[in-house]
CSV table of C-alpha atoms in Angstrom, one decimal:
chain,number,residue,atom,x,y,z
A,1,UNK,CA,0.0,0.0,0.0
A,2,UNK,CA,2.8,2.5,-1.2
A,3,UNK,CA,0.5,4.6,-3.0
A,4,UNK,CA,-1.5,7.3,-0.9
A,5,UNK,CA,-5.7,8.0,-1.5
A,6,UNK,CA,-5.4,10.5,-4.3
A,7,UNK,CA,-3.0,8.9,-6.7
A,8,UNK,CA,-4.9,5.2,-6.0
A,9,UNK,CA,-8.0,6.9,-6.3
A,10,UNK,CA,-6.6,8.6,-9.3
A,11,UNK,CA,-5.8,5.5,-11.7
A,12,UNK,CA,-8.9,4.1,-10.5
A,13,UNK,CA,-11.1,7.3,-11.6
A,14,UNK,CA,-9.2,7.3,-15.0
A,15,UNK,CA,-9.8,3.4,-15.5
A,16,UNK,CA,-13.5,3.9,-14.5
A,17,UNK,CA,-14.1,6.9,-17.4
A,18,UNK,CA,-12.2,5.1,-20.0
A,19,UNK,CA,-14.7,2.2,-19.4
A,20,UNK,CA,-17.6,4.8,-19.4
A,21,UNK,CA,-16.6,5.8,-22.4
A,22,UNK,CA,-15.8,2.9,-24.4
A,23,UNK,CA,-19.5,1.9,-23.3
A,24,UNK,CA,-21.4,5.4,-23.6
A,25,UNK,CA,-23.5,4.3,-26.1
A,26,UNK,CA,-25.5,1.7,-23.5
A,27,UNK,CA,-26.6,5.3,-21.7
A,28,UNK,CA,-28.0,5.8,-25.3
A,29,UNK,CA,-32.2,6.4,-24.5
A,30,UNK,CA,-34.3,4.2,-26.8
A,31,UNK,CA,-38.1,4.3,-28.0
A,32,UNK,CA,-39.1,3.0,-24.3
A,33,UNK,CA,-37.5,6.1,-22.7
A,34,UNK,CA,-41.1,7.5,-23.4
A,35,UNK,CA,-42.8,4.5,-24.1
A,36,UNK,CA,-45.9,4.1,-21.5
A,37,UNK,CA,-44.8,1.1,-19.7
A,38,UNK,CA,-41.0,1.8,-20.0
A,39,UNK,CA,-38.9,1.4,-17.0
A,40,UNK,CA,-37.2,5.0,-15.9
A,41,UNK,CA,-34.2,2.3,-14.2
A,42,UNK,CA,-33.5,1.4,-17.9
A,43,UNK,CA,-33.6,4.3,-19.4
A,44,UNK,CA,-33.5,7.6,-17.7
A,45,UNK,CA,-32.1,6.5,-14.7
A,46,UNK,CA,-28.8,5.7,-16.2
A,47,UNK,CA,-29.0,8.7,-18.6
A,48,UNK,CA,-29.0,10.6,-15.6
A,49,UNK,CA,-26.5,9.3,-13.5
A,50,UNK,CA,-24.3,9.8,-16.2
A,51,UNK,CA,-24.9,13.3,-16.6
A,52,UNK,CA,-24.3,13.5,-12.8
A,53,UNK,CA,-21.3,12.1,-12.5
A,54,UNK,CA,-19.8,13.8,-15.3
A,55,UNK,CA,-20.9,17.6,-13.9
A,56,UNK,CA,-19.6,17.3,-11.1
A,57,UNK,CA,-16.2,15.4,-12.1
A,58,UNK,CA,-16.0,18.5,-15.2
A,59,UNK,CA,-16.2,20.8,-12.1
A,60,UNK,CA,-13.3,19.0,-9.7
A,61,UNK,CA,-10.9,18.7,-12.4
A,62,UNK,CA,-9.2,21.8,-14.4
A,63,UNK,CA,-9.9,22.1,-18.2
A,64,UNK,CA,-5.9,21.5,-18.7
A,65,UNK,CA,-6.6,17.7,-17.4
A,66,UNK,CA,-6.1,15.6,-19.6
A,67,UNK,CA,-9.5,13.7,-18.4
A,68,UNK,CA,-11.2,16.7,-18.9
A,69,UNK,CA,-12.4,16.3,-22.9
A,70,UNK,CA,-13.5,12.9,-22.1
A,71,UNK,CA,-16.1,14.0,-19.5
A,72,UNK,CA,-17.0,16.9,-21.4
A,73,UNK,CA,-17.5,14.7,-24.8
A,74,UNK,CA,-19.7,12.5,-22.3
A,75,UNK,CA,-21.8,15.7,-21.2
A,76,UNK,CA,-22.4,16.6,-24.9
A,77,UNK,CA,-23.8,12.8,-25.8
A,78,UNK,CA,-26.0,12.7,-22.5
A,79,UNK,CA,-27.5,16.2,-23.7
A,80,UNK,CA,-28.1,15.1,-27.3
A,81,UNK,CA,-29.4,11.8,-25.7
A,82,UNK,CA,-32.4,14.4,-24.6
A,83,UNK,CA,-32.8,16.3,-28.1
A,84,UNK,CA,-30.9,19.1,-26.1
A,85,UNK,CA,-33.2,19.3,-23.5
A,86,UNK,CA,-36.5,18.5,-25.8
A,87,UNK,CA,-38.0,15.2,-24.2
A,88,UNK,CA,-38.1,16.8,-20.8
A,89,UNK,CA,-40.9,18.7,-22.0
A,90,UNK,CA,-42.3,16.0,-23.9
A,91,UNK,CA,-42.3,13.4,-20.8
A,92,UNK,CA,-43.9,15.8,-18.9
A,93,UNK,CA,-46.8,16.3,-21.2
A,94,UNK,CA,-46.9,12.2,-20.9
A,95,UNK,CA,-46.3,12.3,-16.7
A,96,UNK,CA,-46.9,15.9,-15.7
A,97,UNK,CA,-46.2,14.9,-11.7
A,98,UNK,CA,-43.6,12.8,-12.2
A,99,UNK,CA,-40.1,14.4,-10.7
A,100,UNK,CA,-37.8,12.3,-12.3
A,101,UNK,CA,-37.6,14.2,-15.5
A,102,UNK,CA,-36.9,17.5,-13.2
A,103,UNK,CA,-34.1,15.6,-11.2
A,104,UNK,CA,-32.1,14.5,-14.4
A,105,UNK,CA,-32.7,18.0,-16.1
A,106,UNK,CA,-31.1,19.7,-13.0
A,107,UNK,CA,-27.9,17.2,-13.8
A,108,UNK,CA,-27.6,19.2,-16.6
A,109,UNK,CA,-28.7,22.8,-15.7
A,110,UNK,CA,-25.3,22.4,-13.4
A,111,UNK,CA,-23.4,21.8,-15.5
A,112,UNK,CA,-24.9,24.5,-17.6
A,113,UNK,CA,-27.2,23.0,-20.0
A,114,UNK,CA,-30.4,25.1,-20.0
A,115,UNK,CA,-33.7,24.3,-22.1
A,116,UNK,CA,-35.9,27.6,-20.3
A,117,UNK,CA,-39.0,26.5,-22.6
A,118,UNK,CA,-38.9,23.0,-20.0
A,119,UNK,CA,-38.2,25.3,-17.3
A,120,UNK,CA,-41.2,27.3,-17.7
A,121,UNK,CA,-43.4,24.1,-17.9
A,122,UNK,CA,-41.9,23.1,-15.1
A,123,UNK,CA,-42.5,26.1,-13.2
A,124,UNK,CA,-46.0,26.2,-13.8
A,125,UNK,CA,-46.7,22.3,-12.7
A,126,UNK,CA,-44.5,23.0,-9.7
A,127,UNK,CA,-47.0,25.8,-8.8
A,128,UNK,CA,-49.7,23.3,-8.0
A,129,UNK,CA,-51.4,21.6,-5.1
A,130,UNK,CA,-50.4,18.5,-6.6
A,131,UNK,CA,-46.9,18.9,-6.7
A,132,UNK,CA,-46.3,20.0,-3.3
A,133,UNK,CA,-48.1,16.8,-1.9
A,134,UNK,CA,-46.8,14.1,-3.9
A,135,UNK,CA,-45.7,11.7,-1.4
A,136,UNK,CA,-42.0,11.1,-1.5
A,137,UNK,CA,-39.1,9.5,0.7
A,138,UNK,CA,-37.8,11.7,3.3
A,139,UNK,CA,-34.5,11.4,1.2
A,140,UNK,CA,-36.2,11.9,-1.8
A,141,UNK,CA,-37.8,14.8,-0.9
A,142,UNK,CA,-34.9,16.8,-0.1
A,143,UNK,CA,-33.2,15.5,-3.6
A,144,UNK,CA,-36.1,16.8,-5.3
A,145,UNK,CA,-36.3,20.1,-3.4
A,146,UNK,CA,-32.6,20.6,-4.8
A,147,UNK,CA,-33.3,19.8,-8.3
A,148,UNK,CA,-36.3,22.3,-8.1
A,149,UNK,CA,-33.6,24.8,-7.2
A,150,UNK,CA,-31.3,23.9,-10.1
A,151,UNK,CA,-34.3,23.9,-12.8
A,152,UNK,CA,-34.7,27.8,-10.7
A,153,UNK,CA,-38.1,26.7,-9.6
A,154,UNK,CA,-38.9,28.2,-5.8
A,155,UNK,CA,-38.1,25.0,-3.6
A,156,UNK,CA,-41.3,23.7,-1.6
A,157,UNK,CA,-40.2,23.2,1.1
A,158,UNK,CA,-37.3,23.7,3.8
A,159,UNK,CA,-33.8,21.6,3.9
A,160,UNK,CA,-34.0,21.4,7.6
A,161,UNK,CA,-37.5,20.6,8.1
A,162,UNK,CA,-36.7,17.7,5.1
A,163,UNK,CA,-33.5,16.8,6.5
A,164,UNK,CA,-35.2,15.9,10.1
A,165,UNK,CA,-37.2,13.3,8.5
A,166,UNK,CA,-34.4,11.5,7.0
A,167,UNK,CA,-32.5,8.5,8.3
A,168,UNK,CA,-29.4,10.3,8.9
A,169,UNK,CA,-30.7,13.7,10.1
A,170,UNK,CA,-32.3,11.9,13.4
A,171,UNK,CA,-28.9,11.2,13.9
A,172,UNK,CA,-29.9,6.8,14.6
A,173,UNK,CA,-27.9,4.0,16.5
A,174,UNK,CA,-25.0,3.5,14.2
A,175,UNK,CA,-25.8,-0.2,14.7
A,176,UNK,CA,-28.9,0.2,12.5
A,177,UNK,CA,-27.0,1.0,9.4
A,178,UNK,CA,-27.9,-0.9,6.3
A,179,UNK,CA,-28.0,-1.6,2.6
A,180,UNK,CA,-31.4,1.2,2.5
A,181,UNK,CA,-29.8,3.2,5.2
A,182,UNK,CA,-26.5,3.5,4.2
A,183,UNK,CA,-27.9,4.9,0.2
A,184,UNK,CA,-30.7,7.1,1.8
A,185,UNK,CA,-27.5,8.8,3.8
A,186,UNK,CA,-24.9,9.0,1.4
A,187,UNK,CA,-28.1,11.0,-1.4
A,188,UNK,CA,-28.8,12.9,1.9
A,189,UNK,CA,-25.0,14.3,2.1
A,190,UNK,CA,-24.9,14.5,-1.8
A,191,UNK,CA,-28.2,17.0,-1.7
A,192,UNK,CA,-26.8,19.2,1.2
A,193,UNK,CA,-23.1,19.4,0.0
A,194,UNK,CA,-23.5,19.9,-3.8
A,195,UNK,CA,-22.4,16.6,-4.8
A,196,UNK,CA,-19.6,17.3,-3.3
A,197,UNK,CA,-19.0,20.1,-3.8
A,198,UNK,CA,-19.9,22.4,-0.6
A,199,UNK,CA,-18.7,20.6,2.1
A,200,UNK,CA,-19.3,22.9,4.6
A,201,UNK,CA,-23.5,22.4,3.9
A,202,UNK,CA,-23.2,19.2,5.8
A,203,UNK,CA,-24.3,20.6,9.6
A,204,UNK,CA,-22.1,19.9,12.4
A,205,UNK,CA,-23.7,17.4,14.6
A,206,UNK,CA,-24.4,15.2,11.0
A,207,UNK,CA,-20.7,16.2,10.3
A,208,UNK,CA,-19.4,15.1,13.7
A,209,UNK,CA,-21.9,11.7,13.4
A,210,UNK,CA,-20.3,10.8,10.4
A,211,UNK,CA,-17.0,11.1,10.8
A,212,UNK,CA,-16.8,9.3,13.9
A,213,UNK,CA,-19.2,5.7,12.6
A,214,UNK,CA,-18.6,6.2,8.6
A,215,UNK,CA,-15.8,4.3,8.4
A,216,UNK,CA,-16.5,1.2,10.4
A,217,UNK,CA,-19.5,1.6,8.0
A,218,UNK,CA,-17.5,1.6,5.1
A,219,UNK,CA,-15.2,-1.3,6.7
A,220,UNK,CA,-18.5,-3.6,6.7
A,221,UNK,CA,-19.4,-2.7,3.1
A,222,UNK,CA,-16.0,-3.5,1.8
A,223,UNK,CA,-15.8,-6.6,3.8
A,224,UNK,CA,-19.2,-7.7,2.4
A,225,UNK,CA,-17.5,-6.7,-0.9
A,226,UNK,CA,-20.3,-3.9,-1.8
A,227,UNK,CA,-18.2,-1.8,-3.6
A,228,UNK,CA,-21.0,0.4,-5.4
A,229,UNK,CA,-22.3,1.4,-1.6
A,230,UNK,CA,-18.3,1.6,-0.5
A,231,UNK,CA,-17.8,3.7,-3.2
A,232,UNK,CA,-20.9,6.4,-2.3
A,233,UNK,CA,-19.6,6.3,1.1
A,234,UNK,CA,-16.4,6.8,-0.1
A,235,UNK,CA,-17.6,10.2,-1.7
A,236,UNK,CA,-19.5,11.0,1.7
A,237,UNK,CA,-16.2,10.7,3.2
A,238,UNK,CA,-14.0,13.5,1.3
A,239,UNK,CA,-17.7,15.2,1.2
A,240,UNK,CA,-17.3,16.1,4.9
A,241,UNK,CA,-15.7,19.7,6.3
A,242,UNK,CA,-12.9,16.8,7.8
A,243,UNK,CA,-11.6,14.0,6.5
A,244,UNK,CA,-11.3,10.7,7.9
A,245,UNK,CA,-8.1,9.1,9.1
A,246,UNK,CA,-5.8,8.8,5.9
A,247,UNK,CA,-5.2,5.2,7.1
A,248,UNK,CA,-9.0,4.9,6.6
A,249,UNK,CA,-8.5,6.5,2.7
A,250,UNK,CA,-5.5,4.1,2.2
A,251,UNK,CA,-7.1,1.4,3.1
A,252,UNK,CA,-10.3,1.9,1.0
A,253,UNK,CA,-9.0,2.7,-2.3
A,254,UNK,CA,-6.7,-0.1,-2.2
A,255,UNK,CA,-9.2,-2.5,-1.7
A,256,UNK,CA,-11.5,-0.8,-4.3
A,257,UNK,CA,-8.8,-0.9,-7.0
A,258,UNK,CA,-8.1,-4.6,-6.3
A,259,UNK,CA,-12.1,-5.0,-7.5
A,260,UNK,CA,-11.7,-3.4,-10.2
A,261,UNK,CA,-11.3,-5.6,-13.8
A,262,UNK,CA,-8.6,-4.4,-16.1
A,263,UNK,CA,-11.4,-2.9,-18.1
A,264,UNK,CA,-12.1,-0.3,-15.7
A,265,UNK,CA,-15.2,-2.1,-14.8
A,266,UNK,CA,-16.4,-2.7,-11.2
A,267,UNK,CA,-19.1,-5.0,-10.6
A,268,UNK,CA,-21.7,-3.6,-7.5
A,269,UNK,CA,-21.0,-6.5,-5.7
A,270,UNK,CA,-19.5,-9.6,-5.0
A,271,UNK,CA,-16.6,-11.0,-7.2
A,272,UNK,CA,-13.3,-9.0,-7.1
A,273,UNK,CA,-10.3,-8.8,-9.9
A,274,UNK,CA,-8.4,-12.2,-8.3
A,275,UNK,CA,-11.7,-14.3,-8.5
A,276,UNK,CA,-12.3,-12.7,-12.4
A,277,UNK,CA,-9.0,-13.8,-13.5
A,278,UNK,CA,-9.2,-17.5,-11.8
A,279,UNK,CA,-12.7,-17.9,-14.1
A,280,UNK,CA,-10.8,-16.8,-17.2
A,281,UNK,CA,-12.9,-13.7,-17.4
A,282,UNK,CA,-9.5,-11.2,-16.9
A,283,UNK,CA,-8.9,-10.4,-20.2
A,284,UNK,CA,-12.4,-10.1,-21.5
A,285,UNK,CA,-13.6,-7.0,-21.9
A,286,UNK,CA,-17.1,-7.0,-20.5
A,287,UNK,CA,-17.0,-9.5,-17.4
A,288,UNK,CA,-19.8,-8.1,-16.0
A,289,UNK,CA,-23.3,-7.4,-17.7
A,290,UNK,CA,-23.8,-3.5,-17.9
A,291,UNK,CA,-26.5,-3.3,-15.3
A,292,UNK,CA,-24.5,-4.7,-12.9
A,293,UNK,CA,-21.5,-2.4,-13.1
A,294,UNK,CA,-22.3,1.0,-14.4
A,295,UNK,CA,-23.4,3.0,-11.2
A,296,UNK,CA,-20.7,1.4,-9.0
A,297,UNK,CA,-18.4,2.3,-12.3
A,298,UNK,CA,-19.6,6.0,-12.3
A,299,UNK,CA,-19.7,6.3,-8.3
A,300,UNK,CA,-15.9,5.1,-8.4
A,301,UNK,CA,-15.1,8.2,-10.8
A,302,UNK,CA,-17.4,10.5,-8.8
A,303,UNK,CA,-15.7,9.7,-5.4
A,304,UNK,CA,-12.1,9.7,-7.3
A,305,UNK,CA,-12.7,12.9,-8.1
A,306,UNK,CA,-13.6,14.5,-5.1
A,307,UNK,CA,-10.3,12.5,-3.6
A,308,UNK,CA,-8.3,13.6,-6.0
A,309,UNK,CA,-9.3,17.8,-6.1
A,310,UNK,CA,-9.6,17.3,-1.9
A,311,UNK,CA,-6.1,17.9,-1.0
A,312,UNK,CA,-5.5,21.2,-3.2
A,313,UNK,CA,-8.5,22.1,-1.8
A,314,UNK,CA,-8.4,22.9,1.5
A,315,UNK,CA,-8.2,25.6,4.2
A,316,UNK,CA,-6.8,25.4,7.6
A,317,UNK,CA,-9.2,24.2,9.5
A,318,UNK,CA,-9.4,20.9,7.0
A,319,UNK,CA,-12.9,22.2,5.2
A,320,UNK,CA,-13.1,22.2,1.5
A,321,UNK,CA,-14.0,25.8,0.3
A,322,UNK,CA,-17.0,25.8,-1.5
A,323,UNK,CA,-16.9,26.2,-5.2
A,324,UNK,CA,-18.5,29.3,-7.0
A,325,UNK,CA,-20.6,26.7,-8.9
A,326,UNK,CA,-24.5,26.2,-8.2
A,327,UNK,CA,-25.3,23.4,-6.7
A,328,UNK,CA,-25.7,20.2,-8.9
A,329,UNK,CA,-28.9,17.4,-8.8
A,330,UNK,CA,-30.6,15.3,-6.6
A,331,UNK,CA,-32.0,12.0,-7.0
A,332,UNK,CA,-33.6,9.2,-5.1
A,333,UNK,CA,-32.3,5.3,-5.7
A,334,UNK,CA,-34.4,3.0,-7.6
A,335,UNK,CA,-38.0,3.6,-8.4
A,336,UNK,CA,-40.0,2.9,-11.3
A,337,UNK,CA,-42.0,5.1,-13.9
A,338,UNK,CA,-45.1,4.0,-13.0
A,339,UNK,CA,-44.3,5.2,-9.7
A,340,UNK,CA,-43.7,8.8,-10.6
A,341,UNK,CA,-40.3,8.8,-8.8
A,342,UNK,CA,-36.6,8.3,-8.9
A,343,UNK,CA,-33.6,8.6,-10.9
A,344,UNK,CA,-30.0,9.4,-10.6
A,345,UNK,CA,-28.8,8.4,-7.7
């Protein structure tokens, strides 16, 4: 373990996009992106994450990177993947209350992709009865309160009053941490810090909770060998105003870059790179099927990022200072379109 966090996490981030990118055309929406019974996990959901991911990496790295043209090549598909904003407005003429399309546009309004003709349609559904009582998540809630604010709709509601009803915000016995809990936290931290990028909009008790129980959190999770939850709580942890232990970093990344197949592929869970190359699978280049390795794939290059740009970004008292950038979307975990809800995330 010779390497330290940021140049482990590094190589892994740059594996992770080349992958993305060799496989951006599976993010490609087809007819049953606005087909009646299509499935917004199949479609819009990955779409979105995409875009996610690749805001918020455009906005930790410099232009001079040499990673930088590949995320913003990715940005300019994911856009033209959505006839530059066009089948926003046309899903929500199909599901007018549905927040999902709202949450992946405001992926894109942070990174500066605008379409004001959604945005005023927007507007005018978020003005209703309707919208304000749609039953959500706690979590979701407060994701969808932030993506109102990227799309520069009037949020309806307040962070802290949202953020009280989530898991994390009743600050709960650490011993009750798991799979669901541990992905309604690390959305919660992602809303309130920007993806990442505000650390300082995590409050201090949360802060002080987290820092103390998120690594023997993350411990269990790469024990278990859940490396698409390890590597969200990986991004939590160099989301907070301090850092964990860098033994804690160290250890991490090393074990997420052993689970990761020479393609740049990481599966969500389960086998690791010493297991692929026993079954022969080590030089193939698609060991895993795409739905079981794209989000922990992209959640590897989001929390590589924020790894990386931590450490020239910091003030004396170990807090991140916040970027001038607005803040980026919201999302909730995995809900269908019948359902009305979900996406990135």
């Amino acid at each position: 373990m010779n390497a330290t966090p940021p140049s482990e996490a590094r190589r892994v981030g740059e594996a992770a996009l080349d992958w993305v990118s060799a496989h951006r055309d599976r993010f490609a929406l087809g007819d049953d992106a606005l087909a009646a019974d299509g499935q917004v996990n199949r479609t819009w959901k990955p779409l979105g994450e995409l875009a996610q991911v690749c805001a918020t990496v455009s906005l930790q790295i410099p232009p001079s990177d040499p990673l930088h043209p590949c995320v913003s090549d990715l940005l300019d598909f994911a856009w033209e993947q959505t006839g530059r904003g066009d089948l926003f407005l046309r899903v929500q003429a199909l599901e007018p209350f549905a927040t999902y399309p709202l949450e992946v546009y405001a992926a894109f309004a942070s990174a500066g992709f605008r379409h004001p003709g959604y945005e005023a349609s927007a507007a005018l559904v978020a003005r209703t009865r309707s919208w304000r009582l749609t039953e959500q998540y706690p979590t979701r809630r407060l994701g969808v309160m932030e993506a109102e604010r990227r799309g520069g709709i009037p949020p309806h509601g307040q962070v802290p009053q949202a953020l009280s009803r989530t898991w994390l915000g009743g600050l709960p016995e650490p011993w009750t941490f798991e799979r669901a809990a541990g992905y309604a936290l690390t959305h919660v931290v992602f809303h309130l810090t920007d993806w990442g990028r505000a650390v300082q909009g995590v409050p201090p008790d949360l802060a002080t909770y987290l820092l103390h129980w998120l690594p023997p959190w993350l411990d269990t999770c790469l024990d278990a060998r859940m490396w698409d939850l390890s590597c969200e709580l990986l991004a939590v942890a160099v989301s907070l105003p301090r850092l964990p232990e860098p033994a804690v970093l160290q250890d991490a990344w090393h074990r997420v870059a052993a689970a990761q197949h020479t393609s740049g592929a990481i599966p969500e869970e389960g086998v690791m790179q010493d297991a692929a190359h026993e079954a022969g699978l080590e030089t193939a280049p698609d060991p895993y099927d795409f739905t079981d390795c794209y989000h922990s794939t992209l959640m590897a290059a989001y929390a590589a990022a924020l790894t990386t740009a931590r450490p020239a970004d910091t003030d004396e008292d170990g807090g991140r200072r916040k970027a001038a950038h607005g803040p980026a979307p919201t999302a909730g975990h995995t809900h269908e379109r019948q359902s009305g809800q979900g996406v990135p995330g």
